[in-house]
Coordinates of C-alpha atoms in Angstrom, one line a residue:
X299 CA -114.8 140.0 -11.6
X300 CA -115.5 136.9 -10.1
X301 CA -118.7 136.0 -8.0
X302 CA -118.6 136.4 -4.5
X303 CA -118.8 132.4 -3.7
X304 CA -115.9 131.8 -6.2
X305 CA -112.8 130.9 -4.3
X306 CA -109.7 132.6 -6.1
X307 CA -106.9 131.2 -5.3
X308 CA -103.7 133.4 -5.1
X309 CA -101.2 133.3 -8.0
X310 CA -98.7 130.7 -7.6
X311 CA -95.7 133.6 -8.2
X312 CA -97.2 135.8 -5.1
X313 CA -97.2 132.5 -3.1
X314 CA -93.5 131.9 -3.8
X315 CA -92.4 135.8 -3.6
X316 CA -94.3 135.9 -0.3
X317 CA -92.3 132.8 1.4
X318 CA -89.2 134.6 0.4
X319 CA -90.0 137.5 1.6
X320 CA -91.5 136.4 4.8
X321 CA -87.6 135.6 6.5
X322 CA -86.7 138.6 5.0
X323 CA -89.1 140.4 6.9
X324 CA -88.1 138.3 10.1
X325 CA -84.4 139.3 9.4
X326 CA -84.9 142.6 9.5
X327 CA -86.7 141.8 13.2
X328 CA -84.0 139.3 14.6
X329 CA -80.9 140.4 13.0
X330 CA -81.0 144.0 12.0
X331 CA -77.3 146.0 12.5
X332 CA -78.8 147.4 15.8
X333 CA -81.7 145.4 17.1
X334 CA -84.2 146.8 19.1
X335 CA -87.1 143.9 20.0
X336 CA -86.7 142.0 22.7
X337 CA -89.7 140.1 22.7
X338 CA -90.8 136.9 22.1
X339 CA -90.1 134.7 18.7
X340 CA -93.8 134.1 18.3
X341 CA -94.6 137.7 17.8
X342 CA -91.4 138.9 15.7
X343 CA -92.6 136.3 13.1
X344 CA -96.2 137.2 13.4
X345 CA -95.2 140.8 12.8
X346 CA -93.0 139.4 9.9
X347 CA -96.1 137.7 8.7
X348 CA -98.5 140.4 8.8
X349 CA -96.2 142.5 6.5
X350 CA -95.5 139.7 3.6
X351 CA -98.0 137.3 3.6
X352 CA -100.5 139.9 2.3
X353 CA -98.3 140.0 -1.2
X354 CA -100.4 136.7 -1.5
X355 CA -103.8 138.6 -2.1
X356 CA -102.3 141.8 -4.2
X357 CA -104.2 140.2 -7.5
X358 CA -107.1 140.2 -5.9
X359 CA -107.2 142.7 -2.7
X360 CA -104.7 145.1 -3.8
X361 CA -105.8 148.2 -1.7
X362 CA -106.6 145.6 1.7
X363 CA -103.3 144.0 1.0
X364 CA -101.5 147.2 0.7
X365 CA -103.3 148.3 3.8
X366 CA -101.8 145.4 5.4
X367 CA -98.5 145.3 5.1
X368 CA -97.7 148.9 4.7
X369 CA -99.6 149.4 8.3
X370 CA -97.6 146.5 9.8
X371 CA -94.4 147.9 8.4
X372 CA -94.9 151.4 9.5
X373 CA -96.6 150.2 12.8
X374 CA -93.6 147.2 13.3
X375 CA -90.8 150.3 13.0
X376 CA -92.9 153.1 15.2
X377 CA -92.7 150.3 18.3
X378 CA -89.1 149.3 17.4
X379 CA -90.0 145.4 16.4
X380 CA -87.6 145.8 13.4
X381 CA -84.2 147.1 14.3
X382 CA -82.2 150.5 12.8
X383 CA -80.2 149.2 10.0
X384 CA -82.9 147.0 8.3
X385 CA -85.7 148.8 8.0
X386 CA -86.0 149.3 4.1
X387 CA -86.4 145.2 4.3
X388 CA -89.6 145.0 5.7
X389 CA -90.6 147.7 2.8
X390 CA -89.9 145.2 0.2
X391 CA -93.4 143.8 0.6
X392 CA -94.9 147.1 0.4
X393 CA -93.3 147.9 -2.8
X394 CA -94.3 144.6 -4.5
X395 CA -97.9 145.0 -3.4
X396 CA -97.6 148.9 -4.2
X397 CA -96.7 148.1 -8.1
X398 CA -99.9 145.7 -8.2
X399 CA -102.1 148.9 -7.4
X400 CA -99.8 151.3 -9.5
X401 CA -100.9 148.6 -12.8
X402 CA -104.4 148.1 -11.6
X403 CA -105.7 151.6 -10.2
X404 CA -106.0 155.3 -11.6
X405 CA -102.9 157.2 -11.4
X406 CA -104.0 159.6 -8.8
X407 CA -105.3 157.3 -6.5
X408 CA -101.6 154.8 -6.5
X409 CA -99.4 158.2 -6.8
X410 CA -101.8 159.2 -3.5
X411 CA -101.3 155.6 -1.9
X412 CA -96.8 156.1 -2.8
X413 CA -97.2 159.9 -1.5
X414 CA -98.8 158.6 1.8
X415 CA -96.4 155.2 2.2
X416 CA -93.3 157.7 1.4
X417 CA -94.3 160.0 4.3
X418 CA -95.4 157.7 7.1
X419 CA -92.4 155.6 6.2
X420 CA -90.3 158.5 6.4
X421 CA -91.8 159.4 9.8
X422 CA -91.5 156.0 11.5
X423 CA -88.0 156.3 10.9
X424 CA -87.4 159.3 12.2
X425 CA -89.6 158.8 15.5
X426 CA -87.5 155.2 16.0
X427 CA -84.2 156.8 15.4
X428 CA -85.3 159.7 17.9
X429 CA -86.1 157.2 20.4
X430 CA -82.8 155.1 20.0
X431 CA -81.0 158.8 20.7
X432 CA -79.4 157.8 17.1
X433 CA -78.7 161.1 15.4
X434 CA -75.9 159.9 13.0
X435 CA -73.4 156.9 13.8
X436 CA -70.5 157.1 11.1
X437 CA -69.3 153.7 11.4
X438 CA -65.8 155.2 12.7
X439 CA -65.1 151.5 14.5
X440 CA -64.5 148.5 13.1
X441 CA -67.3 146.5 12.0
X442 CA -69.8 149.4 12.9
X443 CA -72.2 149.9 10.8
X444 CA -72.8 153.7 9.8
X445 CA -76.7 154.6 10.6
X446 CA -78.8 157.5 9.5
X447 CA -82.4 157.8 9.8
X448 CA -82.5 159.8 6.6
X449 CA -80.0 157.1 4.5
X450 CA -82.9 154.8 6.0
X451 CA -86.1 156.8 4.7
X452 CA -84.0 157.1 1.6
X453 CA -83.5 153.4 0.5
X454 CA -87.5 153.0 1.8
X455 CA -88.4 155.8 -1.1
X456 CA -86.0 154.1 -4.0
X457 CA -87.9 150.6 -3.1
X458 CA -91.4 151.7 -3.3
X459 CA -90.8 154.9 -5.5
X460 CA -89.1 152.6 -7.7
X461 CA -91.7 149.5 -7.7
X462 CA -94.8 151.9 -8.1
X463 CA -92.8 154.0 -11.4
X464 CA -92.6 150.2 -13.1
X465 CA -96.1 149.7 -12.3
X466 CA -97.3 152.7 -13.7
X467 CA -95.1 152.1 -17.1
X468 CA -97.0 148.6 -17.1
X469 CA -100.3 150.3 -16.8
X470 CA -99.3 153.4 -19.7
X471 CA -98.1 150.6 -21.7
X472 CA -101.4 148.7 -21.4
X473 CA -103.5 151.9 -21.8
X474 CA -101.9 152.5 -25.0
X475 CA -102.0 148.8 -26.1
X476 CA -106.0 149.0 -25.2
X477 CA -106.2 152.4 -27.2
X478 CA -104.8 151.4 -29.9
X479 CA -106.8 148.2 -30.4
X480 CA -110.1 150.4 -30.1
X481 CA -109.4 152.5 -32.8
X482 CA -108.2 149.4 -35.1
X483 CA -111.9 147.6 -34.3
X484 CA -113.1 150.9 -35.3
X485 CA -110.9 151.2 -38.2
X486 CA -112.0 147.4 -39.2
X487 CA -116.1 148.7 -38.8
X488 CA -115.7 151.3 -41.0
X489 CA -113.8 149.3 -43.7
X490 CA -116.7 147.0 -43.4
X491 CA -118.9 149.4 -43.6
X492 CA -118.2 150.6 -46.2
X493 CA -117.3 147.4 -47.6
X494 CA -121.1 146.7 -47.3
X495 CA -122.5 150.0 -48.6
X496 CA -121.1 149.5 -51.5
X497 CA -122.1 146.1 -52.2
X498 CA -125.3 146.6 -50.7
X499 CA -125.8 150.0 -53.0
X500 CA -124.8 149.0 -56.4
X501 CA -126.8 145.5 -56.0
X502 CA -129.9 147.0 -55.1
X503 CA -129.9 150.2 -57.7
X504 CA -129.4 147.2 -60.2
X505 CA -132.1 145.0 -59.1
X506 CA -134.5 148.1 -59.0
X507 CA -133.6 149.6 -62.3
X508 CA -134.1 146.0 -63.9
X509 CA -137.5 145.0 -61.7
X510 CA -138.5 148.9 -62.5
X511 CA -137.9 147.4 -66.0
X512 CA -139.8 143.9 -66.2
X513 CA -143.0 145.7 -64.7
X514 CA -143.0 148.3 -67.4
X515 CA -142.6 145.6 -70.0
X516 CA -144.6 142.5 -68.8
X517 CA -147.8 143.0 -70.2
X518 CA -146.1 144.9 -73.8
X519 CA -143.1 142.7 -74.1
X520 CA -143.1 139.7 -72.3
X521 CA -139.8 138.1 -74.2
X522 CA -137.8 141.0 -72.3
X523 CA -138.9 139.5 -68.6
X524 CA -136.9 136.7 -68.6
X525 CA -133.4 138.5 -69.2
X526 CA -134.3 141.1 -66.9
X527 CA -135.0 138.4 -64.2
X528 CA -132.0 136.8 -65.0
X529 CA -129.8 139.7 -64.3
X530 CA -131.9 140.2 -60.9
X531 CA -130.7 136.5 -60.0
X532 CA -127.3 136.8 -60.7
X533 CA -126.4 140.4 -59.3
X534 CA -128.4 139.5 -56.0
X535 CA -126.6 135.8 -56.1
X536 CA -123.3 137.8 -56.1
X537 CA -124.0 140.5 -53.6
X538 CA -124.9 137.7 -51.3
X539 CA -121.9 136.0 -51.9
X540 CA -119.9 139.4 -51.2
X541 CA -121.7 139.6 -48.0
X542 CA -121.5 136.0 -46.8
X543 CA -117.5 136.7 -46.7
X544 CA -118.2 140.0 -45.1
X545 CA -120.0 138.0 -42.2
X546 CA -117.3 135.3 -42.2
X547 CA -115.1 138.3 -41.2
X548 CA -117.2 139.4 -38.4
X549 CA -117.9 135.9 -37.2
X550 CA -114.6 134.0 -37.3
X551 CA -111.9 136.0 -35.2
X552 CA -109.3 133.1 -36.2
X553 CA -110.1 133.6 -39.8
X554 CA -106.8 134.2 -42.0
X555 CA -107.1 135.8 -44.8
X556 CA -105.8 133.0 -47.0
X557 CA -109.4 131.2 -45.7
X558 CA -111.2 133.8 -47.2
X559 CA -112.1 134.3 -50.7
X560 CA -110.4 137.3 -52.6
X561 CA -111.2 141.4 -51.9
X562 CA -112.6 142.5 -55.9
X563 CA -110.1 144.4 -57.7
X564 CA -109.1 145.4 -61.7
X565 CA -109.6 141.7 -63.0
X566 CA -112.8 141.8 -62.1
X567 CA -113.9 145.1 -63.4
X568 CA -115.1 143.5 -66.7
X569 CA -117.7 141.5 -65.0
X570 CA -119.0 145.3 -63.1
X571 CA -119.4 146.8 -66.4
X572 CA -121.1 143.7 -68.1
X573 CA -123.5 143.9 -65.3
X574 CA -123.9 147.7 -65.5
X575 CA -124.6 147.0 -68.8
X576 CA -127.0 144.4 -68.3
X577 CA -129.0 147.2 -66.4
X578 CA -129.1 149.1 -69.3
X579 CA -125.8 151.3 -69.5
X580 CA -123.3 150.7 -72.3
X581 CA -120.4 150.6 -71.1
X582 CA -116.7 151.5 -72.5
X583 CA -114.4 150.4 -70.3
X584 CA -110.5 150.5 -70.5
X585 CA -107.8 148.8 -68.2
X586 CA -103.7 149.9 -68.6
X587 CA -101.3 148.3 -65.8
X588 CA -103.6 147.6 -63.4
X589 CA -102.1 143.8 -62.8
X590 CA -99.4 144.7 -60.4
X591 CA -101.6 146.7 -58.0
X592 CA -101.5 146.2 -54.2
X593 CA -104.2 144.4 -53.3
X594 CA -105.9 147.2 -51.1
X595 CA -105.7 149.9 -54.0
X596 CA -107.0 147.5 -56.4
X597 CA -110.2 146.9 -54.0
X598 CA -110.2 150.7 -53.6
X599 CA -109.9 151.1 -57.6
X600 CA -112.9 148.5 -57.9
X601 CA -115.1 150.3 -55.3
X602 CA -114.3 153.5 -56.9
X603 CA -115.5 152.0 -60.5
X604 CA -118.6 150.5 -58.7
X605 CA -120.0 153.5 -56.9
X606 CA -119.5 155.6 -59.9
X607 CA -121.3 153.3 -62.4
X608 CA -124.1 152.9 -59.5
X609 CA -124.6 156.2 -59.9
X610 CA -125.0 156.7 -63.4
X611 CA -127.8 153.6 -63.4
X612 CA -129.7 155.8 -60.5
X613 CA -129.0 159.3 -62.1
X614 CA -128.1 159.1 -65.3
X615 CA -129.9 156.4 -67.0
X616 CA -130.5 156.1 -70.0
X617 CA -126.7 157.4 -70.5
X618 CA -123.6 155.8 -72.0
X619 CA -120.6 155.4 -69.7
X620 CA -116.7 155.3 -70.2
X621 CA -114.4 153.7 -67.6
X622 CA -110.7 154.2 -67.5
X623 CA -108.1 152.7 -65.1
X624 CA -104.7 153.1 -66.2
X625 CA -101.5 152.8 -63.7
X626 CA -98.1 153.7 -64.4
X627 CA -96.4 151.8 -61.7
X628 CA -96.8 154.8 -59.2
X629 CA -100.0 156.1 -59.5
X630 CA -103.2 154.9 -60.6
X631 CA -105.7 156.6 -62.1
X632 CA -109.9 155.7 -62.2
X633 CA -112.0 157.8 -64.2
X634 CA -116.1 157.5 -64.8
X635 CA -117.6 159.5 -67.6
X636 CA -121.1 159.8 -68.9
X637 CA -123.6 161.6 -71.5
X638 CA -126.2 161.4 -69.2
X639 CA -129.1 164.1 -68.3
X640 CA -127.1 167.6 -66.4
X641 CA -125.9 169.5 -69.0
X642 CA -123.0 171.9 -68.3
X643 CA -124.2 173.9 -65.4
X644 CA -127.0 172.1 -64.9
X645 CA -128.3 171.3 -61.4
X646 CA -127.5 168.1 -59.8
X647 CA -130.1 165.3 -61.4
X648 CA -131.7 162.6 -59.9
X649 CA -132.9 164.4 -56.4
X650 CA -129.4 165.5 -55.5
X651 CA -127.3 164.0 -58.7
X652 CA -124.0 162.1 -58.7
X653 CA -123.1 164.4 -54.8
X654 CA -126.2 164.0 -53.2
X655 CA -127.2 160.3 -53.6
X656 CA -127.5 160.1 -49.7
X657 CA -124.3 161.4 -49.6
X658 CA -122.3 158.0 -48.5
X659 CA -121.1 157.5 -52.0
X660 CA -119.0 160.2 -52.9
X661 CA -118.3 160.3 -49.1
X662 CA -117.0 156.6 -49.4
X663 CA -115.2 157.6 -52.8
X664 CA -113.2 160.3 -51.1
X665 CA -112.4 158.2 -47.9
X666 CA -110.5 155.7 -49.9
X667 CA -108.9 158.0 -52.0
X668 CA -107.8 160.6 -49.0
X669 CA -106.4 156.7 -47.0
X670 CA -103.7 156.7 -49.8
X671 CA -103.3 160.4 -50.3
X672 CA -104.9 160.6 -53.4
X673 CA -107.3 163.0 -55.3
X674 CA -111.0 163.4 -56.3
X675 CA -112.9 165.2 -58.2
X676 CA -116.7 164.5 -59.2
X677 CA -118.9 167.4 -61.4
X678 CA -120.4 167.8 -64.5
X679 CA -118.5 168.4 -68.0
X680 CA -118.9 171.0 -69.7
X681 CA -120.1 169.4 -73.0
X682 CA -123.0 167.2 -70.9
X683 CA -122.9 164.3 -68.7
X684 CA -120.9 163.4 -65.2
X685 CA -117.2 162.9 -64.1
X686 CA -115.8 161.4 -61.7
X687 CA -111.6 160.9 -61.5
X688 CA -109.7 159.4 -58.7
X689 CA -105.9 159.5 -58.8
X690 CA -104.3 156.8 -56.2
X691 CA -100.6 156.9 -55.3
X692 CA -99.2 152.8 -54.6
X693 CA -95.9 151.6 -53.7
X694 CA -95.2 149.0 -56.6
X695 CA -94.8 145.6 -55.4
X696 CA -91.0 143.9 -55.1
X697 CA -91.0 141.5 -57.3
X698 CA -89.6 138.2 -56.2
X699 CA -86.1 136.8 -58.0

């Protein structure tokens, strides 16, 4: 809203409609089909002024401007200023100013300010055609015009009813414009969320497991340090790069995605299990047809792989782990599998296992599968260990000639 000392000017359009408008209004005073005022000039085009100059301020003042001209009009045809005939005219103003509110305001409050213009209009009419003695002139002689107060009242309502119906389809239209974008900013925090939950939770188990590691061994093996720090550097060197371009998302609104670097997917799930296994984990992993994936089920595939490996460093550890993505060109299948501690029917392990990590893993897990209509299922096996096994379905990208 601007401040009170701001000076708004009026929109150049309103400007222009209202100086058309504004000898339309005095037409409807000076040469209706029956004309009624027989005053002065001076105060037919003030009357005509008071109605459509206020389409000027509707922008800004569109309850004072509606006020305005709708009381003029209704007040101009109650004291016969406009003539029988011509009356609708002067409600051209009315209906522009009336869409403004019907755009702007609640839809009670403009269906109120159309139910009141509709039956004031409706009643000037009928008073000024009372007054005239006009009940109904057929037009039976040549070049007479037919007049009826309620053909009158009737092209008023089509203007106005008209204008404010458009105006309300503006403002539907914009509500649902406005909803929509809401729920893709909330669509785009989650994503990012997530985005960084996963990140942020397989960098850290990592760089705990391995720090965890070089305390235990600093004083009895001191060679072993060094490698352990080195895999601290590098996973925490990567996660920050991952969340670098996560804040260049959030920062840049102009950003296209060609500027940014590229979302993780298959090809990089050899580097995830070398640094799984740099934490300690061996890791088997397997990778069938995964090339031509979409690029948003590859990231899911890679999330998938990384939040199930982060849980077998914080559960299962020591443990060794078998990864398998294979794709058939319509589905894609992820599967995690490990020897870890849980045997069979064992409880959950680690505080709450592979399903109760906090619970935003497997919660992730299933969000991205359940976006694609997919499957998941996460338990123990029955001869010992942990799987987890996602099944994504993918439309397989057109090839180009």
């Amino acid at each position: 809203m601007p401040s009170s000392r701001e000076i708004v000017f009026p929109a150049p359009l309103d400007v222009v409609a209202a100086m058309i408008l504004l000898p339309l209004a005095a037409y409807a005073i000076f040469e209706p089909p029956l004309r009624v005022f027989t005053g002065p000039a001076w105060a037919a085009w003030a009357t005509a002024a008071l109605i459509a100059l206020p389409v000027t301020a509707r922008r800004r003042w569109p309850w004072t401007a509606l006020g305005l001209s709708g009381a003029g009009a209704t007040a101009a045809t109650l004291l016969g200023v406009i003539g029988a005939g011509a009356i609708w005219v002067a409600y051209v103003p009315v209906a522009l100013i009336l869409h403004r509110v019907a755009v702007t305001e609640p839809r009670r409050r403009s269906l109120a300010a159309l139910g009141i213009g509709l039956l004031t209009s409706a009643a000037a009419v009928a008073r000024l055609y009372a007054t005239l003695g006009i009940e109904v002139r057929s037009g039976s002689a040549p070049g007479e015009p037919a007049l009826a107060w309620p053909m009158e009242a009737g092209a008023i309502w089509v203007v106005t009813g008209a204008s404010w119906a458009a105006g309300a389809l503006v403002r539907r239209r914009r509500a649902a414009a406005e909803r929509l974008s809401r729920q893709a900013v909330a669509d785009e925090r989650l994503r990012l969320a997530r985005e960084l939950h996963d990140i942020v939770g397989h960098s850290m188990s990592l760089i705990a497991v391995k720090a965890t590691v070089a305390g235990h061994i600093a004083e009895t093996d001191p060679r072993q340090v060094l490698p352990a720090l080195a895999v601290i550097e590098h996973t925490s060197r990567a996660a920050l790069t991952d969340i670098r371009r996560l804040l260049g998302v959030l920062r840049d609104d102009t950003a296209s995605p060609a500027d940014l670097e590229p979302a993780p997917g298959p090809d990089r799930l050899p580097e995830l299990a070398e640094r799984t296994r740099a934490a300690g984990v061996p890791v088997e992993l397997e990778v069938r047809g995964a090339d031509e994936l979409p690029e948003a089920v590859g990231l899911s595939v890679y999330r998938i792989a990384q939040e199930a490996l982060t849980n077998v460093v914080r559960h299962a550890a020591p443990a060794r782990c078998r990864v398998r993505v294979e794709a058939d060109g319509r589905t894609v299948l992820v599967e995690v599998v490990d020897d870890g501690r849980g045997r069979g029917g064992a409880e959950p392990r680690g505080g709450g296992g592979h399903g109760g990590h906090g619970g935003h893993g497997l919660i992730g897990m299933r969000e991205r599968v359940t976006l694609y209509g997919g499957t998941l299922s996460a338990g123990p096996v029955p001869e010992g260990g942990f799987r987890v096994s996602a099944t994504l379905p993918y439309e397989p990208r057109e090839r180009l000639p």
